Coordinates of C-alpha atoms in Angstrom, one line a residue:
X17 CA 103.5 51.8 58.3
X18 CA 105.8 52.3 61.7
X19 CA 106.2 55.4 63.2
X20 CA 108.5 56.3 66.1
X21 CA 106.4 57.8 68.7
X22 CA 108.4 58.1 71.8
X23 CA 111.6 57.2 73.6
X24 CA 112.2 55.5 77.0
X25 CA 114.4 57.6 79.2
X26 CA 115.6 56.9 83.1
X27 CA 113.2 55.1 85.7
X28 CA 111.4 56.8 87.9
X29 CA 110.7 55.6 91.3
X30 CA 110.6 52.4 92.7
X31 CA 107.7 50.9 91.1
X32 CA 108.5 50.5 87.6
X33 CA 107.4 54.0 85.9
X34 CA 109.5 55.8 82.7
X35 CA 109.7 59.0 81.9
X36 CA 109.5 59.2 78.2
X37 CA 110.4 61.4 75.4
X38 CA 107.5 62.0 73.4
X39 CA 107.8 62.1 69.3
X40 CA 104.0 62.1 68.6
X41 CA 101.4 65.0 68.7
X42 CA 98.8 62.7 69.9
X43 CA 100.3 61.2 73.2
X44 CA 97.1 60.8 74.2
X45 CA 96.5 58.0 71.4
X46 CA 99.4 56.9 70.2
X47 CA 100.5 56.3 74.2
X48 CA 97.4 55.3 76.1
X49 CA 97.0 52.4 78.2
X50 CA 96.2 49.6 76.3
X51 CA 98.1 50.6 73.6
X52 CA 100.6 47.8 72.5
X53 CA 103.7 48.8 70.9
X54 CA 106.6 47.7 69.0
X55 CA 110.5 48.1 70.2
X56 CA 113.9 48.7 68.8
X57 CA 115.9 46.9 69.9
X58 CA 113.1 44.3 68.9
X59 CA 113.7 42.1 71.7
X60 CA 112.5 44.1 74.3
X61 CA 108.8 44.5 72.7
X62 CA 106.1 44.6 72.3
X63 CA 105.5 46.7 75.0
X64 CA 101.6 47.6 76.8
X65 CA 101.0 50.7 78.3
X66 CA 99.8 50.2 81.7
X67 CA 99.3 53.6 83.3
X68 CA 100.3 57.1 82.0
X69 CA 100.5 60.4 83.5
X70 CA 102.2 63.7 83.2
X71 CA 104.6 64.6 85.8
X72 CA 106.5 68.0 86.6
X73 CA 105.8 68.7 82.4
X74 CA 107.3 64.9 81.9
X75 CA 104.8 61.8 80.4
X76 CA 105.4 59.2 82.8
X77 CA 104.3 55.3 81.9
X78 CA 104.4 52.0 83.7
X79 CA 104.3 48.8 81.2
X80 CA 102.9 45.1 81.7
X81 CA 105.0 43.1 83.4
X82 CA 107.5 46.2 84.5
X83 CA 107.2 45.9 88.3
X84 CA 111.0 47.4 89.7
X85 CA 113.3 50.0 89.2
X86 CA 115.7 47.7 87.9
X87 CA 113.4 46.3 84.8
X88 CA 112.2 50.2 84.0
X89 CA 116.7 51.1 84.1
X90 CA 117.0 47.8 81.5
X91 CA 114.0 49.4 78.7
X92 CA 116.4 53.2 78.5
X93 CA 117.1 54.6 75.3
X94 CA 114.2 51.9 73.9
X95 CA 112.1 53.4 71.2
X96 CA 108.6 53.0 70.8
X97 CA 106.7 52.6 67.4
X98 CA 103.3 52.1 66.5
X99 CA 101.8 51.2 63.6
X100 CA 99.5 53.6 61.8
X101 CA 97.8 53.6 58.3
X102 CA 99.5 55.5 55.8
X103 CA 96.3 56.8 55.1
X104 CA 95.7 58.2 58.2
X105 CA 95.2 62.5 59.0
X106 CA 95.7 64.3 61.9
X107 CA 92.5 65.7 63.2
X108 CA 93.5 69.1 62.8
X109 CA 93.6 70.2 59.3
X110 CA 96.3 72.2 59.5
X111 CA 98.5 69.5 60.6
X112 CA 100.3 66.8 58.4
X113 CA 102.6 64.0 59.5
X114 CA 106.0 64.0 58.1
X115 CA 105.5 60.9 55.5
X116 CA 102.1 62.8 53.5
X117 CA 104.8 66.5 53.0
X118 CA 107.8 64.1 52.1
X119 CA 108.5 64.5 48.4
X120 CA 106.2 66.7 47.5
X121 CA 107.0 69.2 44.8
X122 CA 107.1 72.9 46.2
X123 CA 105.8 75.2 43.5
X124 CA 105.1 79.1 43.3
X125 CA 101.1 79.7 42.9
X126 CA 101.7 80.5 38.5
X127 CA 103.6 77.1 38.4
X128 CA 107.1 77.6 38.4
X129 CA 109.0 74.9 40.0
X130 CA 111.1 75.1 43.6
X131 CA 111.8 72.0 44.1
X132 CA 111.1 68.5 46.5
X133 CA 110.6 68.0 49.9
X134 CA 113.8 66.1 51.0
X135 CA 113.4 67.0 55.1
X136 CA 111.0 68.0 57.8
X137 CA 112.6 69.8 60.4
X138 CA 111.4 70.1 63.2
X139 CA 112.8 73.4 65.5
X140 CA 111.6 75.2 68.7
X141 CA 110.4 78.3 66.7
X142 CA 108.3 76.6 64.0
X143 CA 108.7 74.0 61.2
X144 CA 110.9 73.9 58.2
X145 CA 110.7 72.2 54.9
X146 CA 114.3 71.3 53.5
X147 CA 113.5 71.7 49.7
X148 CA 115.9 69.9 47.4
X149 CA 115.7 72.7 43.8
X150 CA 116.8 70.7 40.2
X151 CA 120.2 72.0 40.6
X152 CA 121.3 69.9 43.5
X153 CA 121.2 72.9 46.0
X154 CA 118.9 73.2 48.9
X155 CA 116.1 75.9 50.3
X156 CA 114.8 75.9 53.8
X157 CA 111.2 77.4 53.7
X158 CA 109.5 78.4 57.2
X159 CA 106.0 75.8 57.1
X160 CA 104.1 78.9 57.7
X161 CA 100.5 80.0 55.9
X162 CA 101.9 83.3 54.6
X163 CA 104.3 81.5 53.2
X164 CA 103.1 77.9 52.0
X165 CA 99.6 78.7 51.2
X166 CA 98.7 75.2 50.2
X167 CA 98.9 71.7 50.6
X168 CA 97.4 69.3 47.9
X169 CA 98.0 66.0 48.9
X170 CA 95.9 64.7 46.1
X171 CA 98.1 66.7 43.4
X172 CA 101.3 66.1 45.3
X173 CA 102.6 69.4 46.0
X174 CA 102.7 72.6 48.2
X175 CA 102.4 76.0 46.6
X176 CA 104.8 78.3 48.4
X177 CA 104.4 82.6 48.2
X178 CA 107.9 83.3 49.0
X179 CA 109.0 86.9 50.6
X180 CA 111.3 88.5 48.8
X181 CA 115.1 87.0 49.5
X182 CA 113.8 83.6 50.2
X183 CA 114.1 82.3 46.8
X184 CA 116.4 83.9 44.5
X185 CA 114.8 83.0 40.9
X186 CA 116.8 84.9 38.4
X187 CA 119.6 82.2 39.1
X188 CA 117.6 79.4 41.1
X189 CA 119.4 80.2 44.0
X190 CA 118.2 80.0 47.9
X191 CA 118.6 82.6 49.9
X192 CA 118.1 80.2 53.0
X193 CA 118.8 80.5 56.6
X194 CA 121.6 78.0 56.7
X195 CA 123.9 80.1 53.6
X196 CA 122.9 83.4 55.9
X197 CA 124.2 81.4 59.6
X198 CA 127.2 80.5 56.9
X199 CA 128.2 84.1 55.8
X200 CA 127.9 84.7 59.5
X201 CA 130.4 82.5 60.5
X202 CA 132.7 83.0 57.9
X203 CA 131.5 80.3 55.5
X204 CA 130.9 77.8 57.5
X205 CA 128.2 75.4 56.8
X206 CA 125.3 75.9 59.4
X207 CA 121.8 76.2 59.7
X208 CA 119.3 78.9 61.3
X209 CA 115.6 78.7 61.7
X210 CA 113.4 81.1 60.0
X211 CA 110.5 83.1 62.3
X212 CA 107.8 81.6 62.5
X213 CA 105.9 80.1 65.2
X214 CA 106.1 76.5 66.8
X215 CA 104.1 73.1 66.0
X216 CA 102.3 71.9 68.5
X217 CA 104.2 68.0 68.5
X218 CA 104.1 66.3 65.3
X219 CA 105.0 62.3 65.4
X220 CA 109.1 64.1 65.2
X221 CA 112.0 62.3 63.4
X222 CA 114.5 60.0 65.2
X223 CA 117.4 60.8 63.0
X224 CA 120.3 57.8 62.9
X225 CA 118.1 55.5 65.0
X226 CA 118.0 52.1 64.1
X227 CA 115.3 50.4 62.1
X228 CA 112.4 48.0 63.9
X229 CA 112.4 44.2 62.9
X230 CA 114.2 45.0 59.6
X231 CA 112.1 47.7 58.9
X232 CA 113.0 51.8 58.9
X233 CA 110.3 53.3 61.2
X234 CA 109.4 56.9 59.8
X235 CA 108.6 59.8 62.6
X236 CA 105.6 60.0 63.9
X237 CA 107.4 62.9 65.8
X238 CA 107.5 64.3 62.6
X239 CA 104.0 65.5 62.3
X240 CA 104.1 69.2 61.0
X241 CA 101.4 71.8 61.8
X242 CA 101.6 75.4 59.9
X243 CA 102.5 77.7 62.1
X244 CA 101.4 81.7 62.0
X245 CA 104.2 84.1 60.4

């Protein structure tokens, strides 16, 4: 499958370096020299990593064939993807990418059913599942281990232990941080992250951007690693 692992942002210099905005938490894989990569817009790909290195906290690459400041200005906004087996697992065990959590029914430890993972987002602070319940309406649970307890890819589900508030089951309801940030505001629709601590870099979403060569890249941005409450 494709994953979106980075976007090309400004030149830098005169000699045909990037900087990039990474999506992936393996930029030292997924964005190695050698590594040949897909674009969208399709026509500017594939692209070959030449060189890499971090600069002032930015990842800066040079690609084959990119010699000027002019060609590095004319690949902005370009967005890298590379293709990795569906199959595939982080090295850490505690991390996921976004496609293995997507749809996976959230239940409580005796059962009881939540819901399905609709969204990953993906905030500062930490992780946060957008759980779709049966009723139409929507939870946001913190991807923490107090809180999700466990992930069984085989079985297709995470097992939440919700605090109390979180999930409201007497009527099904979510008590999430986006209804709270809504009472705040005087109803208005909005969304506030949960505590929790931050992911190190999953392969992170590219919401609205367009597919690659007819196809709809996933995130490889969107890798999610439990956090600590």
């Amino acid at each position: 499958m494709q994953l979106v692992v980075a976007r090309i942002g400004r030149a830098h210099g005169i000699k045909g370096e990037v900087t990039v905005e990474v999506r992936t938490d393996e930029p030292e894989l997924r964005l190695g020299p050698g590594a040949v990569l897909a674009t969208e817009p399709a026509e500017t790909g594939p692209l070959t990593i030449e060189t890499g290195r971090v600069h002032s906290g930015r990842l800066l690459l040079r690609f084959e064939g990119v010699r000027d400041r002019t060609a590095a200005e004319a690949l902005r906004n370009t967005l890298l993807i590379a293709d990795v087996d569906p199959a595939e697992l982080p090295e850490d065990p505690e991390e996921f990418y976004d496609h293995q959590l997507m749809d996976l029914d959230v239940v409580l430890a005796d059962g009881t059913e939540i819901g399905r993972i609709t969204e990953i987002t993906h905030l500062p602070s930490q992780d946060l599942f957008i759980v779709e319940r049966p009723d139409g309406s929507e939870v946001m649970i913190p991807f923490v281990e107090e809180i999700v307890t466990e992930i069984d890819l085989e079985e297709q589900r995470a097992v939440v232990s919700p605090p109390p508030g979180l999930i409201d089951e007497s009527e099904a309801v979510v008590a999430s941080a986006r209804d709270a940030e809504a009472e705040g505001e005087g109803g208005a629709a909005g969304e506030a992250p949960a505590s929790g601590e931050a992911p190190a870099s999953g392969e992170a979403p590219a919401s609205g951007e367009a597919p690659a060569s007819g196809e709809a890249p996933g995130e490889a941005s969107g890798g999610a690693k439990q956090g600590d409450a």
